[in-house]
Coordinates of C-alpha atoms in Angstrom, one line a residue:
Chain A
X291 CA 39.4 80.1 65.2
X292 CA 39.2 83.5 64.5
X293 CA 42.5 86.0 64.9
X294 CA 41.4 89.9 65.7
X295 CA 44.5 90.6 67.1
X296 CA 46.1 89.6 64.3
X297 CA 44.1 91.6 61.5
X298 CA 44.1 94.4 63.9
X299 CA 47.7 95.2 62.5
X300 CA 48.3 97.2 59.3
X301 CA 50.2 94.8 56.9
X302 CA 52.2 96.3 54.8
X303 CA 50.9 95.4 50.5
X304 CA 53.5 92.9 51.3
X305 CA 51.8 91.4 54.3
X306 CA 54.7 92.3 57.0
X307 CA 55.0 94.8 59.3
X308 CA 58.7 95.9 60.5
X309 CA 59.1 94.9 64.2
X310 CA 61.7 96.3 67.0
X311 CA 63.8 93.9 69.3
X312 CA 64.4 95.8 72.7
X313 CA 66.1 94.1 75.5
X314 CA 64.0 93.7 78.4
X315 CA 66.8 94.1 81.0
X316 CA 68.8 97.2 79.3
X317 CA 66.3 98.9 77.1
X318 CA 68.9 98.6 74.6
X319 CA 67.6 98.5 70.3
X320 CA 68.8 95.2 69.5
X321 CA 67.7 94.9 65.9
X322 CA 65.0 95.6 63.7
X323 CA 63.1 92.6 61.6
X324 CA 60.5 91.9 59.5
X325 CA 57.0 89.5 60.5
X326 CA 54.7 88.1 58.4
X327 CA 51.3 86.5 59.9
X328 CA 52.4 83.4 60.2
X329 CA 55.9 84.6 61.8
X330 CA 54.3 86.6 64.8
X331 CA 51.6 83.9 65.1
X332 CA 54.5 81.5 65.6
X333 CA 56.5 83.7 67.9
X334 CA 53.6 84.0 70.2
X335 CA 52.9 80.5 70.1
X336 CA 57.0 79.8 70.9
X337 CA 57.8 82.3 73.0
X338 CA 60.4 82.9 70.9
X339 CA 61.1 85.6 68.0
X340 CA 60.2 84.0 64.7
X341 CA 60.5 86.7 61.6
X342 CA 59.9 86.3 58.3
X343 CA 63.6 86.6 56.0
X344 CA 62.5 88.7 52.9
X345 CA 66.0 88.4 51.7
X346 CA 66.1 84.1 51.9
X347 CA 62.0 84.6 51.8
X348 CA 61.4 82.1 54.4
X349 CA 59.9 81.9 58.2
X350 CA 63.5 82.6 60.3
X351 CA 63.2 81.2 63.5
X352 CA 65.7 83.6 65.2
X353 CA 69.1 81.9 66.9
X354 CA 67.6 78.7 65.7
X355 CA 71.6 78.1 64.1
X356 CA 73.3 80.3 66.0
X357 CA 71.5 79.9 69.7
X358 CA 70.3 83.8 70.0
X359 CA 67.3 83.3 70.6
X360 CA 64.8 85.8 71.5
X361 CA 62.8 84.8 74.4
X362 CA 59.8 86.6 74.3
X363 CA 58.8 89.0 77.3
X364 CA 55.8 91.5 75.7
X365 CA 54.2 92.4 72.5
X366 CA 53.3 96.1 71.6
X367 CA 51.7 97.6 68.8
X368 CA 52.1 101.4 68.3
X369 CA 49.1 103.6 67.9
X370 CA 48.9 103.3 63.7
X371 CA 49.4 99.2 64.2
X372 CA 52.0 99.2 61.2
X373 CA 55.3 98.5 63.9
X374 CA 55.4 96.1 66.2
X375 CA 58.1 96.2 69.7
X376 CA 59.1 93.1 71.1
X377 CA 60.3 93.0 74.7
X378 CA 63.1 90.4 74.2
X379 CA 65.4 88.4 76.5
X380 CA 68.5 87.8 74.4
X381 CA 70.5 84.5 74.5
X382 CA 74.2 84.5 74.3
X383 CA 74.0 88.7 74.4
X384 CA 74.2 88.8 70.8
X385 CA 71.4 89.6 68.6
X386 CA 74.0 91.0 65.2
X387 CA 75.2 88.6 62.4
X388 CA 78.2 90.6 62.7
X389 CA 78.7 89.3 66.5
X390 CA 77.9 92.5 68.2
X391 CA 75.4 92.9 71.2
X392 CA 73.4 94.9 68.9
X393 CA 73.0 96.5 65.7
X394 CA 73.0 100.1 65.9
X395 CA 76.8 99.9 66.5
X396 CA 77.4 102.8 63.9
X397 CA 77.4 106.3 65.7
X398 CA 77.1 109.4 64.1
X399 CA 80.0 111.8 65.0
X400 CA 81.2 114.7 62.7
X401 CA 78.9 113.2 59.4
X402 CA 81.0 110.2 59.7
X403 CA 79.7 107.2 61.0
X404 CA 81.8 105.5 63.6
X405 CA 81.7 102.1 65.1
X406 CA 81.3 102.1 68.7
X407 CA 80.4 98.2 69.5
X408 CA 82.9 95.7 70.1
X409 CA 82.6 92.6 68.1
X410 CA 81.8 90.2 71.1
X411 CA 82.0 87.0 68.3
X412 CA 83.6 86.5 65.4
X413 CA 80.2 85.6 63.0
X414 CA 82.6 82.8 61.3
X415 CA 82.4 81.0 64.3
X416 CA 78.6 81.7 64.9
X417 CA 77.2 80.0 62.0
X418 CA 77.5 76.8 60.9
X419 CA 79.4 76.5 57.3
Chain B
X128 CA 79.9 119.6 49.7
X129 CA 79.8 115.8 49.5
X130 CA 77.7 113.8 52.2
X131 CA 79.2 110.2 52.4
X132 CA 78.0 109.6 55.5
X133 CA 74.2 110.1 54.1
X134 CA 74.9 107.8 50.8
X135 CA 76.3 105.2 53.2
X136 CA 72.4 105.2 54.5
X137 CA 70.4 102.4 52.3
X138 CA 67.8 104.4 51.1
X139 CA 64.3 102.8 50.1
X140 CA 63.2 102.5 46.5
X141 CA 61.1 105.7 47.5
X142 CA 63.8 107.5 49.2
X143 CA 63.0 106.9 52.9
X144 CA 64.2 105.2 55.8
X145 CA 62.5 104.0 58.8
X146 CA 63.8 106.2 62.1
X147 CA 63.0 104.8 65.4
X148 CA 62.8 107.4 68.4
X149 CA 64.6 106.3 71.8
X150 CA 64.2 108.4 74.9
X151 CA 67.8 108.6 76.2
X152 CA 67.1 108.7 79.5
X153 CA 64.4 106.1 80.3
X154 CA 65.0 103.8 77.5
X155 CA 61.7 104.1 76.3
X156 CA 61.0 103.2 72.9
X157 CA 58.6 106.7 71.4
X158 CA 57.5 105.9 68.4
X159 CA 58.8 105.1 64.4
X160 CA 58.9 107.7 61.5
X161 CA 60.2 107.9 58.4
X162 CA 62.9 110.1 56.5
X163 CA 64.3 110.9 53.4
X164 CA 67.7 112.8 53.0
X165 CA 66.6 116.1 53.5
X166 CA 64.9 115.2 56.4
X167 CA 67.8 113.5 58.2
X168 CA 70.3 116.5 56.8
X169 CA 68.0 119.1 58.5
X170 CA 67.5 117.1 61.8
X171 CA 71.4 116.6 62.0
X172 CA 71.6 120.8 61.3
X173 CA 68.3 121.7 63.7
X174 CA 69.7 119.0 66.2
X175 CA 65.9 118.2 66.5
X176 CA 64.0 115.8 64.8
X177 CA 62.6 116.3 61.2
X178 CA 60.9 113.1 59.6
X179 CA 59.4 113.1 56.1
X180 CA 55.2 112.8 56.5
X181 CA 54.8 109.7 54.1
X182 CA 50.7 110.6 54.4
X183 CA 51.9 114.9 53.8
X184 CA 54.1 114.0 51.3
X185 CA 56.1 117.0 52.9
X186 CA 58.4 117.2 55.9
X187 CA 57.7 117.4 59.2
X188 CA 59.3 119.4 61.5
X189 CA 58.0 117.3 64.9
X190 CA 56.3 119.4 67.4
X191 CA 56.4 122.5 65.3
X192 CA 52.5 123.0 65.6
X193 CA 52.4 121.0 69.3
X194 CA 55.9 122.1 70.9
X195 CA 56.2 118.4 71.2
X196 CA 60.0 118.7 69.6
X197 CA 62.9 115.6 69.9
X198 CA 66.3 117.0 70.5
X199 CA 69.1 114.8 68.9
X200 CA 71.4 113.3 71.8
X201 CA 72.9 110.6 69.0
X202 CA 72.2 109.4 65.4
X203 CA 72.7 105.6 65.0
X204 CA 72.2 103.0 61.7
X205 CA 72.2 99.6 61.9
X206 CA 74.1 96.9 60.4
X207 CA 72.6 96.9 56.7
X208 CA 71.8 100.8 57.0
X209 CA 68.5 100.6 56.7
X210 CA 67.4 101.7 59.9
X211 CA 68.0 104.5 62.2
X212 CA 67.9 104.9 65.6
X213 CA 67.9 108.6 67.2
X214 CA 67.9 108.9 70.8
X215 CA 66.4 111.9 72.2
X216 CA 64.9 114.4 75.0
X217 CA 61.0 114.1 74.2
X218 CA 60.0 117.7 74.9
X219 CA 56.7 117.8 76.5
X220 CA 57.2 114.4 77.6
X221 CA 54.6 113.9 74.3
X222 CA 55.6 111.5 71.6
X223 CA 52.1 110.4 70.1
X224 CA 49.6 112.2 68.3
X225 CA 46.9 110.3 71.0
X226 CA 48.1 112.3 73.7
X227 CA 50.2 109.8 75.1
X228 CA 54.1 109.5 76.0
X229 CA 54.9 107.1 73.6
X230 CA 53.2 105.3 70.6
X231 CA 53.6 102.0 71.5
X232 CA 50.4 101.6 73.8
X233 CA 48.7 98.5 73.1
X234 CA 50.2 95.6 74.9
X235 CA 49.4 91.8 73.8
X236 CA 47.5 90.0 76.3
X237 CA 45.6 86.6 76.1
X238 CA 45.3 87.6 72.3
X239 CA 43.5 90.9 72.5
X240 CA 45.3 94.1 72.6
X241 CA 44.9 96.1 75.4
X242 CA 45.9 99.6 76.2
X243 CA 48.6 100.5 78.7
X244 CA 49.3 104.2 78.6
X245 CA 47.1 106.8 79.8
X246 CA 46.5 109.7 77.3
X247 CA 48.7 112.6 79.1
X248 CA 47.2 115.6 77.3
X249 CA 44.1 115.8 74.9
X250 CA 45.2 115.6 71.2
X251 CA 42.3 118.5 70.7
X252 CA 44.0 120.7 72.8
X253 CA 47.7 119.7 71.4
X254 CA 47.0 120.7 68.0
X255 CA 45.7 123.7 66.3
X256 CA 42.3 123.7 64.5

């Protein structure tokens, strides 16, 4: 079976292209990722965000250890096909390692960067040991 | 003059970061760019988006030649600082160089990709010959 819609995105040399979490409900940035071929193929197939890790360099299955799972509402492809935005439904209301809602908690005020995101979790108790 | 807050920014090996346009009031997700540190010192200075043009190799004052300019309503970075998040007034109501509000366009359906956003303004007529 052929996959057009799949080789009708720009891979990177690297064969990912960076990808957007946006919560359906709020509009909100959750996070940004990275997908391989195999990791949006499987999030379409899921329903569920699937990225590739480049740091563990491995298919991550989003929330599969914590439960944060992305449920999958759209898929859009901007008009150069090298970023993908996901329309995401997130579990738990915490997409951040660090337990926050999302991770653009740092806010630029007077070239200092500020926190403005409450930690909603501490991480220790998030992932398993 | 020291800039901290730019050094806490996790650069690329090339210097750039990815920048991710918001609209701040509809939530919409315009479009993704790129910058290096002159780029993001200027926009913090113009309070208007300036991206680096990775194809120019120069930067890119957006909507100097199409009037299509981003004012700055906040600057945010993400958890490993390597990605930024600006939310903006899209001037124009023009984010994309197809003519259309934002770049994000093509919607996943049934496997194909299909186009969602109606070309607001001929790119012929946006930019100068």
């Amino acid at each position: 079976m052929t996959s057009t819609w799949l080789s009708e995105i720009n891979w990177s040399d690297d064969g990912l292209v960076p990808v957007i979490a946006q919560e359906a409900e709020s509009g909100t940035v959750l996070m940004v990722a990275w997908m391989n071929r195999d990791a949006l193929k499987l999030t379409v197939e899921k329903g569920e965000a699937v990225y590739w890790s480049r740091s563990r360099k491995k298919l991550w299955h989003k929330g599969e250890e914590s439960g944060h799972t992305q449920k999958i509402k759209d898929i859009r492809l901007d008009c150069d096909g090298d970023v993908v935005l996901l329309s995401v439904e997130q579990n738990g209301g915490i997409a951040c390692h660090t337990g926050r809602h999302h991770c653009f908690f740092r806010k630029l005020e007077n070239k200092q960067w500020v926190i403005t995101s409450p930690i909603l979790k501490n991480p220790d108790t998030i992932y398993k040991k």
